[in-house]
mmCIF file of C-alpha atoms in Angstrom:
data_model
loop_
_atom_site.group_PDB
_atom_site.id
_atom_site.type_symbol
_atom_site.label_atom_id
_atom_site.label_comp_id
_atom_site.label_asym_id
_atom_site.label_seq_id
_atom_site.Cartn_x
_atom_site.Cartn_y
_atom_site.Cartn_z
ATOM 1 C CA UNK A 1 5.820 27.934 -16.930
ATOM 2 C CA UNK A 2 8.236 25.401 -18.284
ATOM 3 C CA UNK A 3 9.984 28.389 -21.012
ATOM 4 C CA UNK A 4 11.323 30.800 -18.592
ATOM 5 C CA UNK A 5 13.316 28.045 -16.127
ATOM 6 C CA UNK A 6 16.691 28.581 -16.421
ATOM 7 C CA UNK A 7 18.542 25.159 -16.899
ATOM 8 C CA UNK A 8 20.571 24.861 -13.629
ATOM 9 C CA UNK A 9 16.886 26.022 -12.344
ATOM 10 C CA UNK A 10 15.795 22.729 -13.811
ATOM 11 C CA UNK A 11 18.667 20.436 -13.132
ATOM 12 C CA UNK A 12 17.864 21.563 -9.378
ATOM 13 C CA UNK A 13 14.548 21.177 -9.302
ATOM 14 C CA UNK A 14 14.834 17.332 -11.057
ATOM 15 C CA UNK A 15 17.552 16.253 -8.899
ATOM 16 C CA UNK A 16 15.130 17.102 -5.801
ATOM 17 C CA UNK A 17 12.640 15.353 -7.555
ATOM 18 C CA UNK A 18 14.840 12.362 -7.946
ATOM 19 C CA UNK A 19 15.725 12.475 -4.224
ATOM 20 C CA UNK A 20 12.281 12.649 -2.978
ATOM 21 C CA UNK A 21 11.572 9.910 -5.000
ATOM 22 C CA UNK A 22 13.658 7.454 -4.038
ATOM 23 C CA UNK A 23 13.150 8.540 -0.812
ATOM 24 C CA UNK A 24 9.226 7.516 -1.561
ATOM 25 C CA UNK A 25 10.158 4.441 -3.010
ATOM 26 C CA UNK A 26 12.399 3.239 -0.175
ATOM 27 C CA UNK A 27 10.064 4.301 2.701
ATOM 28 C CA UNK A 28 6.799 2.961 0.874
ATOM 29 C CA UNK A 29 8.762 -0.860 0.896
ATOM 30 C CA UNK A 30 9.209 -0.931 4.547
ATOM 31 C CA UNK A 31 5.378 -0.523 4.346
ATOM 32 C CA UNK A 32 3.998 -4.054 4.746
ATOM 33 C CA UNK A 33 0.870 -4.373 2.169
ATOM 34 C CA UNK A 34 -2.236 -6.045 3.984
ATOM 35 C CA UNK A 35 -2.995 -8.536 0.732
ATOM 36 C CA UNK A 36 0.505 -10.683 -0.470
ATOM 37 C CA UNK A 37 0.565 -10.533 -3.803
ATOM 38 C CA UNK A 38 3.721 -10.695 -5.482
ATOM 39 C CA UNK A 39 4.704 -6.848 -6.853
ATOM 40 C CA UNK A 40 1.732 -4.715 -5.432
ATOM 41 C CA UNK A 41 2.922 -1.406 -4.216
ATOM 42 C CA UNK A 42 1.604 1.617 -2.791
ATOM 43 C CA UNK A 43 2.482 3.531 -5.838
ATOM 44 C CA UNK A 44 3.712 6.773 -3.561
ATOM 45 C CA UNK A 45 6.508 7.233 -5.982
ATOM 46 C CA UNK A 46 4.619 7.727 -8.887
ATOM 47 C CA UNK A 47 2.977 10.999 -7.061
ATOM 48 C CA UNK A 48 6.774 12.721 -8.206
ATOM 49 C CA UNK A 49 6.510 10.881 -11.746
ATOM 50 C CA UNK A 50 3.251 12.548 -12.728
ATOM 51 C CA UNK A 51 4.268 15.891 -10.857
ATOM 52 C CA UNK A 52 7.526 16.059 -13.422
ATOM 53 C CA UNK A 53 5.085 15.313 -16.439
ATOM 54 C CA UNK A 54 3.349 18.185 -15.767
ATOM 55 C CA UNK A 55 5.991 20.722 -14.539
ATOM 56 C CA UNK A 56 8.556 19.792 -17.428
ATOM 57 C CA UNK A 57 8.124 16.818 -19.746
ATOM 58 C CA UNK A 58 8.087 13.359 -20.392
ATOM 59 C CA UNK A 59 11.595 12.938 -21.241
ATOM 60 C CA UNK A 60 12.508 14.686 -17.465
ATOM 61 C CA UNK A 61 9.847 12.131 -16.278
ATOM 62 C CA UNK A 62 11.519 9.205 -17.458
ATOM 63 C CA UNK A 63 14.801 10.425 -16.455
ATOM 64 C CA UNK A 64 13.688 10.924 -12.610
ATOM 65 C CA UNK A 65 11.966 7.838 -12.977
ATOM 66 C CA UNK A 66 15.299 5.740 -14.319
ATOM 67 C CA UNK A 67 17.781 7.020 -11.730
ATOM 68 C CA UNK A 68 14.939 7.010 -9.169
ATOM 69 C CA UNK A 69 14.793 2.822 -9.853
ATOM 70 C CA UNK A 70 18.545 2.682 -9.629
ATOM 71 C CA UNK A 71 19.080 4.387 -6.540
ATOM 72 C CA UNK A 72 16.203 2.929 -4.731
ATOM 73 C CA UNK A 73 17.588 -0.711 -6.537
ATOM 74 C CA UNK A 74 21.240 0.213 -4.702
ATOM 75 C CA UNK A 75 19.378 1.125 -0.935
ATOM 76 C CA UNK A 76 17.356 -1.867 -1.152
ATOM 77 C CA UNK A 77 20.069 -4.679 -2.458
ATOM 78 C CA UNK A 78 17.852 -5.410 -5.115
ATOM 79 C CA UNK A 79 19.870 -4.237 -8.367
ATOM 80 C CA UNK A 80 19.443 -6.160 -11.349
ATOM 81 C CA UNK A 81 17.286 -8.616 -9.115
ATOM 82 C CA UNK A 82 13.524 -9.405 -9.678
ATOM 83 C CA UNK A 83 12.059 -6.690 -7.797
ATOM 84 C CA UNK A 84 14.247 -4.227 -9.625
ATOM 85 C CA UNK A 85 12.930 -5.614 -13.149
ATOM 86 C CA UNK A 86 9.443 -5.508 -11.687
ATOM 87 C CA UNK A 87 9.801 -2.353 -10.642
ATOM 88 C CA UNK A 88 11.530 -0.886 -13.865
ATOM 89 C CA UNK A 89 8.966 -2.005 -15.980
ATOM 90 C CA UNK A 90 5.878 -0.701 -14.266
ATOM 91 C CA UNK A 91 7.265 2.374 -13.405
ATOM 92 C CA UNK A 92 8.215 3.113 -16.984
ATOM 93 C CA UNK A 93 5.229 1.822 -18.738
ATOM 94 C CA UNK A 94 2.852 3.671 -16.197
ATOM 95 C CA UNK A 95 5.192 6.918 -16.959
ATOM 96 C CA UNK A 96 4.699 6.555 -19.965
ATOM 97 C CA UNK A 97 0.709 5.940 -20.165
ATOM 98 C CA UNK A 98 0.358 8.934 -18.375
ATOM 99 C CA UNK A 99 2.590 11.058 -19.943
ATOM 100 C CA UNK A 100 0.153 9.821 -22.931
ATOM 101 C CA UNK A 101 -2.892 10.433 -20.959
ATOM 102 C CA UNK A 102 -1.807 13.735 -19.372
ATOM 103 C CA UNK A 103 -1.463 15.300 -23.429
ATOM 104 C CA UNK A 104 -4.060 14.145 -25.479
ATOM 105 C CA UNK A 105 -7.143 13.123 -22.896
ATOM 106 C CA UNK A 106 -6.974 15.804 -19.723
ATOM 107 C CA UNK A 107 -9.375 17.474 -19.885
ATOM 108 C CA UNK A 108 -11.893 14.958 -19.462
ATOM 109 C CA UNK A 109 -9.444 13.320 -17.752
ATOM 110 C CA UNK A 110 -8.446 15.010 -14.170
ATOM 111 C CA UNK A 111 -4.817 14.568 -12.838
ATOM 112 C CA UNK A 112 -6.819 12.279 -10.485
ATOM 113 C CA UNK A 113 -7.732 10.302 -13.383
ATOM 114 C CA UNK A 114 -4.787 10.520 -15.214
ATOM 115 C CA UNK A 115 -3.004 8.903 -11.500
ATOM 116 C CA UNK A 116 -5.662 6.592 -11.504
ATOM 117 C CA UNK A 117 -4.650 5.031 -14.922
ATOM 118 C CA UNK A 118 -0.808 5.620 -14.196
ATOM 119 C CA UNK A 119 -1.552 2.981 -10.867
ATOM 120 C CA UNK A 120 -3.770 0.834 -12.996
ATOM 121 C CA UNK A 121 -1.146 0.394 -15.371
ATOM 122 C CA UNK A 122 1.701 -0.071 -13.170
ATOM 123 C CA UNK A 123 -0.060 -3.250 -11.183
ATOM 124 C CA UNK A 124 -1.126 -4.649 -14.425
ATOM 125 C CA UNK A 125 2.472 -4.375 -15.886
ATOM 126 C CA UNK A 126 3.901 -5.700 -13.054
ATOM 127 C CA UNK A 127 1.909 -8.483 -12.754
ATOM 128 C CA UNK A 128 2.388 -9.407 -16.490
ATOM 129 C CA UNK A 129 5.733 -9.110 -16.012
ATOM 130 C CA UNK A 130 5.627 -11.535 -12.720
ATOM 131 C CA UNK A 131 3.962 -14.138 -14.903
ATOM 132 C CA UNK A 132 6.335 -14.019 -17.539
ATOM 133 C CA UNK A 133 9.028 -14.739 -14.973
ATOM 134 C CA UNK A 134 7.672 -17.643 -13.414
ATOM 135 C CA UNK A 135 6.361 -18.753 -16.762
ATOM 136 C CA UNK A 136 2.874 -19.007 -15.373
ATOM 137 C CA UNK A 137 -0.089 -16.857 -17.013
ATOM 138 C CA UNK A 138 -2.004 -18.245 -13.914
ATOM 139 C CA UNK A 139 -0.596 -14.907 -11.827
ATOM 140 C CA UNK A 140 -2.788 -13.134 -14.313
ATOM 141 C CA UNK A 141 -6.016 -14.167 -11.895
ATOM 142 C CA UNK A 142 -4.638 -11.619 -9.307
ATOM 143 C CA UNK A 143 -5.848 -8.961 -11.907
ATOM 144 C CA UNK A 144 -8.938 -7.721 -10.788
ATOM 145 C CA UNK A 145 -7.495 -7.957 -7.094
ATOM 146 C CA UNK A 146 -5.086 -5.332 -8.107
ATOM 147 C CA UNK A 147 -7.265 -3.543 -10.346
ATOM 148 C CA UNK A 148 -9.194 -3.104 -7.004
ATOM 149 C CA UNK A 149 -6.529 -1.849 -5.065
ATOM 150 C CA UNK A 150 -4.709 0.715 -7.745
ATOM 151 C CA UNK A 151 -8.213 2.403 -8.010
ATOM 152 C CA UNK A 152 -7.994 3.827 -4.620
ATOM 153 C CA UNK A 153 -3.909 4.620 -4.623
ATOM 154 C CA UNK A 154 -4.468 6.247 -7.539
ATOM 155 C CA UNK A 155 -6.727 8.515 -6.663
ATOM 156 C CA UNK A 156 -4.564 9.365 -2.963
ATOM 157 C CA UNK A 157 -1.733 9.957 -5.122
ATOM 158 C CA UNK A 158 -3.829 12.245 -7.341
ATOM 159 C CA UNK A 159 -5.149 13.764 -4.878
ATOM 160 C CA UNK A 160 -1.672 14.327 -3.164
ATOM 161 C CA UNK A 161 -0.651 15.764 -5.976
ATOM 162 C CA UNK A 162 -3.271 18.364 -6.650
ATOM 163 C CA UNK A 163 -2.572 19.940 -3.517
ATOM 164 C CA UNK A 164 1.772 19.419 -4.038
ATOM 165 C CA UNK A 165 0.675 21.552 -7.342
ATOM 166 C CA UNK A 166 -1.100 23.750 -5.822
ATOM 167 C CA UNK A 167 0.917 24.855 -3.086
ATOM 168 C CA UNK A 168 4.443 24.805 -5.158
ATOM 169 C CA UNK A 169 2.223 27.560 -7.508
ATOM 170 C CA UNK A 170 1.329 29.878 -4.397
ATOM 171 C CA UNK A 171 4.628 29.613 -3.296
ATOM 172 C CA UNK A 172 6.002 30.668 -6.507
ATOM 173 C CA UNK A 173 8.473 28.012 -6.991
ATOM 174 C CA UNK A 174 7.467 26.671 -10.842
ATOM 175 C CA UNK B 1 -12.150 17.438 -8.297
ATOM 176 C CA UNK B 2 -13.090 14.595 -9.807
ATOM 177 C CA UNK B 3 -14.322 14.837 -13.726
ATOM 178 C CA UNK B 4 -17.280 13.118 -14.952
ATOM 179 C CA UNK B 5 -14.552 11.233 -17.038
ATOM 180 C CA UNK B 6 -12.668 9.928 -13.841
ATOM 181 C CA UNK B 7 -16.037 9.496 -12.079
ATOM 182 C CA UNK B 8 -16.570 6.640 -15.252
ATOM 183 C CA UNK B 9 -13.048 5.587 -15.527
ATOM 184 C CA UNK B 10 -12.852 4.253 -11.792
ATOM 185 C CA UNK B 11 -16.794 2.908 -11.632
ATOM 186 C CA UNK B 12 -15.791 0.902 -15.403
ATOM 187 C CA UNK B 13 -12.436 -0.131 -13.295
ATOM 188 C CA UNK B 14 -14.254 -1.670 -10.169
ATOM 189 C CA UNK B 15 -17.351 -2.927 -11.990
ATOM 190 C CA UNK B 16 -14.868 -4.955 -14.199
ATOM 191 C CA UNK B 17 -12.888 -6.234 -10.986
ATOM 192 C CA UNK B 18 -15.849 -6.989 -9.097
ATOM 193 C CA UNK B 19 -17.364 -9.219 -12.278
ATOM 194 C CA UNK B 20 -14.306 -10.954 -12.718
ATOM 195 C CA UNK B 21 -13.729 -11.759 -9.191
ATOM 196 C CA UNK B 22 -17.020 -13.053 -8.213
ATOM 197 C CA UNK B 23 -17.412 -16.617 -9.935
ATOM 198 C CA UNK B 24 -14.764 -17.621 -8.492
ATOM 199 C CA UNK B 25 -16.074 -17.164 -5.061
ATOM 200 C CA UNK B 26 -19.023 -18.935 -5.840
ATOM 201 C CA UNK B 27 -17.275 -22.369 -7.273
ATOM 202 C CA UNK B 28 -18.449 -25.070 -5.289
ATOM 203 C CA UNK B 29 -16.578 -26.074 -2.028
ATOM 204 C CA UNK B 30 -17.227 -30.219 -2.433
ATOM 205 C CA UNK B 31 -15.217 -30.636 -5.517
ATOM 206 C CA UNK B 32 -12.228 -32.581 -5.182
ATOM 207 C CA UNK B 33 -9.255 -30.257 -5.470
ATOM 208 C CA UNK B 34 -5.880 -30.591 -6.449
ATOM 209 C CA UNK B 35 -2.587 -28.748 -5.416
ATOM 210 C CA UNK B 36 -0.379 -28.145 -8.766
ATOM 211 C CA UNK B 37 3.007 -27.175 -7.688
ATOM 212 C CA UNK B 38 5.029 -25.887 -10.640
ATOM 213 C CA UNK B 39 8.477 -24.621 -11.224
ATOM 214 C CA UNK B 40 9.398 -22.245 -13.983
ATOM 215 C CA UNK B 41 5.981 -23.416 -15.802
ATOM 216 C CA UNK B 42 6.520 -27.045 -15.253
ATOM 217 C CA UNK B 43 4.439 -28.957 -13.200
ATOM 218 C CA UNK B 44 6.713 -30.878 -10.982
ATOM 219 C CA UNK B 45 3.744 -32.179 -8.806
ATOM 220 C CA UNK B 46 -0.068 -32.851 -8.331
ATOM 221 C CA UNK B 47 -1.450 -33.864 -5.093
ATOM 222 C CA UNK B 48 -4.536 -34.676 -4.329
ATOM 223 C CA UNK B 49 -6.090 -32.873 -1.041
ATOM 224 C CA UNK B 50 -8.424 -34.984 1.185
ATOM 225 C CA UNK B 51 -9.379 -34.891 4.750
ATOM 226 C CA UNK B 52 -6.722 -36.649 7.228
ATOM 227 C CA UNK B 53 -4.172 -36.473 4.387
ATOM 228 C CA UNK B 54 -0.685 -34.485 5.325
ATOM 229 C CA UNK B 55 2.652 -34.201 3.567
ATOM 230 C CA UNK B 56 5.398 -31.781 3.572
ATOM 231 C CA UNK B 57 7.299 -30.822 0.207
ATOM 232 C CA UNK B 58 10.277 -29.506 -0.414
ATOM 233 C CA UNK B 59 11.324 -28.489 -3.370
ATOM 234 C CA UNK B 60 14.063 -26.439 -4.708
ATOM 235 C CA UNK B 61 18.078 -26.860 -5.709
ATOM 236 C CA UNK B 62 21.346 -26.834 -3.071
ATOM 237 C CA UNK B 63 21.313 -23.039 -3.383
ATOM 238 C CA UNK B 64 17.841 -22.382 -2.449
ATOM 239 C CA UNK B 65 14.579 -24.219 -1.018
ATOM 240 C CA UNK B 66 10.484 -23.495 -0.385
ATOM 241 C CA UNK B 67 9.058 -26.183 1.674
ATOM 242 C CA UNK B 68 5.893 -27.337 0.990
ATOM 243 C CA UNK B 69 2.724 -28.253 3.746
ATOM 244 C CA UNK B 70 -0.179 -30.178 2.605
ATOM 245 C CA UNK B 71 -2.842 -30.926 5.824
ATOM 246 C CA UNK B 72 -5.788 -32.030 4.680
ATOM 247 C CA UNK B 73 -7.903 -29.975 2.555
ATOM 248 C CA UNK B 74 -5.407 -26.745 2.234
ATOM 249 C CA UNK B 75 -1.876 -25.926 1.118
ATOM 250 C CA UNK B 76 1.183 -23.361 2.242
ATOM 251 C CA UNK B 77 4.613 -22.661 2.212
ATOM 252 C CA UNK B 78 5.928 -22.937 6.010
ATOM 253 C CA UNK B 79 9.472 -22.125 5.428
ATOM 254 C CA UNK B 80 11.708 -20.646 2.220
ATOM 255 C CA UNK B 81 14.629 -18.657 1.860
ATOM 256 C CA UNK B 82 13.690 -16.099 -0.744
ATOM 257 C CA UNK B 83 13.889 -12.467 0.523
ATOM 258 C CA UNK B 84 10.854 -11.158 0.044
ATOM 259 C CA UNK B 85 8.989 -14.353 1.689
ATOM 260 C CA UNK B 86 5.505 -13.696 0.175
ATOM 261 C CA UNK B 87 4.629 -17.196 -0.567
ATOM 262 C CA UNK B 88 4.835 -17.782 3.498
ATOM 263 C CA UNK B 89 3.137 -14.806 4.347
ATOM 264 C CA UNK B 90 0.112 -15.974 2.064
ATOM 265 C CA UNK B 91 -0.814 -18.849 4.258
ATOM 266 C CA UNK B 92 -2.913 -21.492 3.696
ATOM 267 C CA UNK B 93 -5.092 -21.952 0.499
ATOM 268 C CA UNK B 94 -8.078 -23.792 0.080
ATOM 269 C CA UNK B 95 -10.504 -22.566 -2.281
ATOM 270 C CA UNK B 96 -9.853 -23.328 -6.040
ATOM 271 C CA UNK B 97 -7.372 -21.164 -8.476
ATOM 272 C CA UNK B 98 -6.803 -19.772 -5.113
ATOM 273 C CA UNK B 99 -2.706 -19.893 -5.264
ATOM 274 C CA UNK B 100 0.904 -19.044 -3.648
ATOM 275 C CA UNK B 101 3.266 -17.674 -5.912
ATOM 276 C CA UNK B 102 6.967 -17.533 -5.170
ATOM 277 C CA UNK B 103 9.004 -14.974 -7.110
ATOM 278 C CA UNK B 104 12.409 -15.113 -6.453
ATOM 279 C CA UNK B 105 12.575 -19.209 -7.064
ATOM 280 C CA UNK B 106 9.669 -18.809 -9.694
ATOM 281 C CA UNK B 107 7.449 -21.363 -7.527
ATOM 282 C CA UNK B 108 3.623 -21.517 -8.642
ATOM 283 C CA UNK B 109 1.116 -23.555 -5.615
ATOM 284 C CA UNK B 110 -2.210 -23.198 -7.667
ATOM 285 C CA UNK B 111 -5.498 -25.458 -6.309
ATOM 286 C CA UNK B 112 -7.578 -26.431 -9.209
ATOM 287 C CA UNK B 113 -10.412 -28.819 -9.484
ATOM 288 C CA UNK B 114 -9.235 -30.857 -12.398
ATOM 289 C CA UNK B 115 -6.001 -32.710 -12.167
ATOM 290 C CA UNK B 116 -4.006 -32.850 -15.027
ATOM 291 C CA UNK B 117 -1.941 -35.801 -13.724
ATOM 292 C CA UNK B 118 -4.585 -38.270 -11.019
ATOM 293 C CA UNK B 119 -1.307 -40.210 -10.170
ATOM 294 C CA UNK B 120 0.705 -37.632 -8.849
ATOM 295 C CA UNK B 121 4.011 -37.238 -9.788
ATOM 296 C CA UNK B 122 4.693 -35.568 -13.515
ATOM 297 C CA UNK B 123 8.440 -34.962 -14.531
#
């Protein structure tokens, strides 16, 4: 489907993607997460990353996924800050995995399980990242507690997504 | 929907959680425990926790502060200035390698049941 969009077709269609992303981003941290541990997200955001993976490409991906950081970084006052270098580097390592996962192991992968990994990844990335910052590898015990909690946001944003796809097909939009 | 592959992938995932997360909620409650309070790595303070024992801590520079509440056998930050505030929305701790982390002002709390310093006060 990708060869016969016409570019401004695609510019469009990315910079929506970019707005509904940050728009994701922003609303999902005014959404207070039951367990406090420092960096978990819902991941709600990364539904848009993995939908650009498979509509265009990676390098789109991690375009939407760069300006989405920044302009969510600007709403939020957090720019150059540490949730803004938390968030950059999960978001672009999970991107990344995916994009990885999404070309060489689906099928037997799913888009659910490809979402699954992406959320995986993200938590444990940001939580490396945390314990670089406070130069404590202690943080690394909240592991498994976030391992436990991507599982499930992974699969909703999979989910999410296989019905996004869906739909955007039988409307004829891609 | 879900692949035989995914079906693996997430039982591997929560099997591997669930292990890892289980001895530590079975470490015995009667050892004596101590509050490490580190700052960019560094250990700045041990205390030891015991029944009728209270402090309050407070740690930080002139630009920025967490204060620190030990009462009796558990630990938490009641007050700091960082904006996200997760280290005062953990609450108290109690069991060990339970622990508060603070971002922002890169401020470990971590209970553990050896002390690395019995007398207190490292610098």
């Amino acid at each position: 489907m990708r060869n016969s969009m016409r570019p401004t077709r695609q510019t469009i269609l990315l910079a929506l993607f970019v707005a509904i992303a940050s728009a994701l981003h922003v609303a999902e941290s005014l959404i207070p997460v039951p367990i406090p541990v420092p960096g978990i997200k819902l991941g709600l955001a990364n539904i848009v990353s993995l939908a650009v993976i498979v509509m265009f490409n990676w390098q789109s991906a991690m375009l939407v996924v760069l300006v989405r950081i920044i302009i969510a970084a600007l709403f939020g006052g957090t720019f150059l800050g540490v949730t803004f270098a938390l968030s950059l580097s999960g978001a672009v390592l999970s991107t990344a995995v995916m994009a990885f996962v999404y070309k060489w192991w689906q099928p037997p992968f799913s888009l659910i399980g490809v979402s699954i990994i992406g959320a995986v990844t993200h938590n444990m990335v940001q939580i490396i990242a945390a314990a670089l910052l406070v130069s404590s590898m202690d943080l690394l015990w909240y592991m498994p507690y976030l391992v436990l909690f991507a599982v499930p946001m992974g699969m909703i944003t999979g989910i999410t997504l296989h019905y996004f796809l869906a739909k955007l097909t039988r409307l004829k939009l891609v | 929907m879900l692949t035989r592959a995914d079906k693996l992938l997430i039982a591997v995932l929560i099997f591997a959680a669930v292990c890892s997360i289980i001895p530590g909620l079975t470490s015995v409650a009667h050892e004596q425990l101590f509050a490490e309070i580190r700052v960019d790595g560094k250990l700045i303070r041990t205390v030891a926790l015991r029944q009728g024992y209270s402090e309050r801590i407070r740690i930080g520079t002139s630009q920025h502060y967490n204060e620190i509440e030990v009462a009796d056998k558990k630990v938490r930050v009641v007050d700091a200035d960082c904006p996200d505030q997760i280290c005062v929305k953990t609450g108290w701790i109690s069991l060990p390698s339970q622990q508060i982390v603070c971002l922002p002002w890169h401020v470990v709390i971590k209970l553990s049941a050896t002390s690395q310093n019995i007398d207190g006060i490292a610098r």
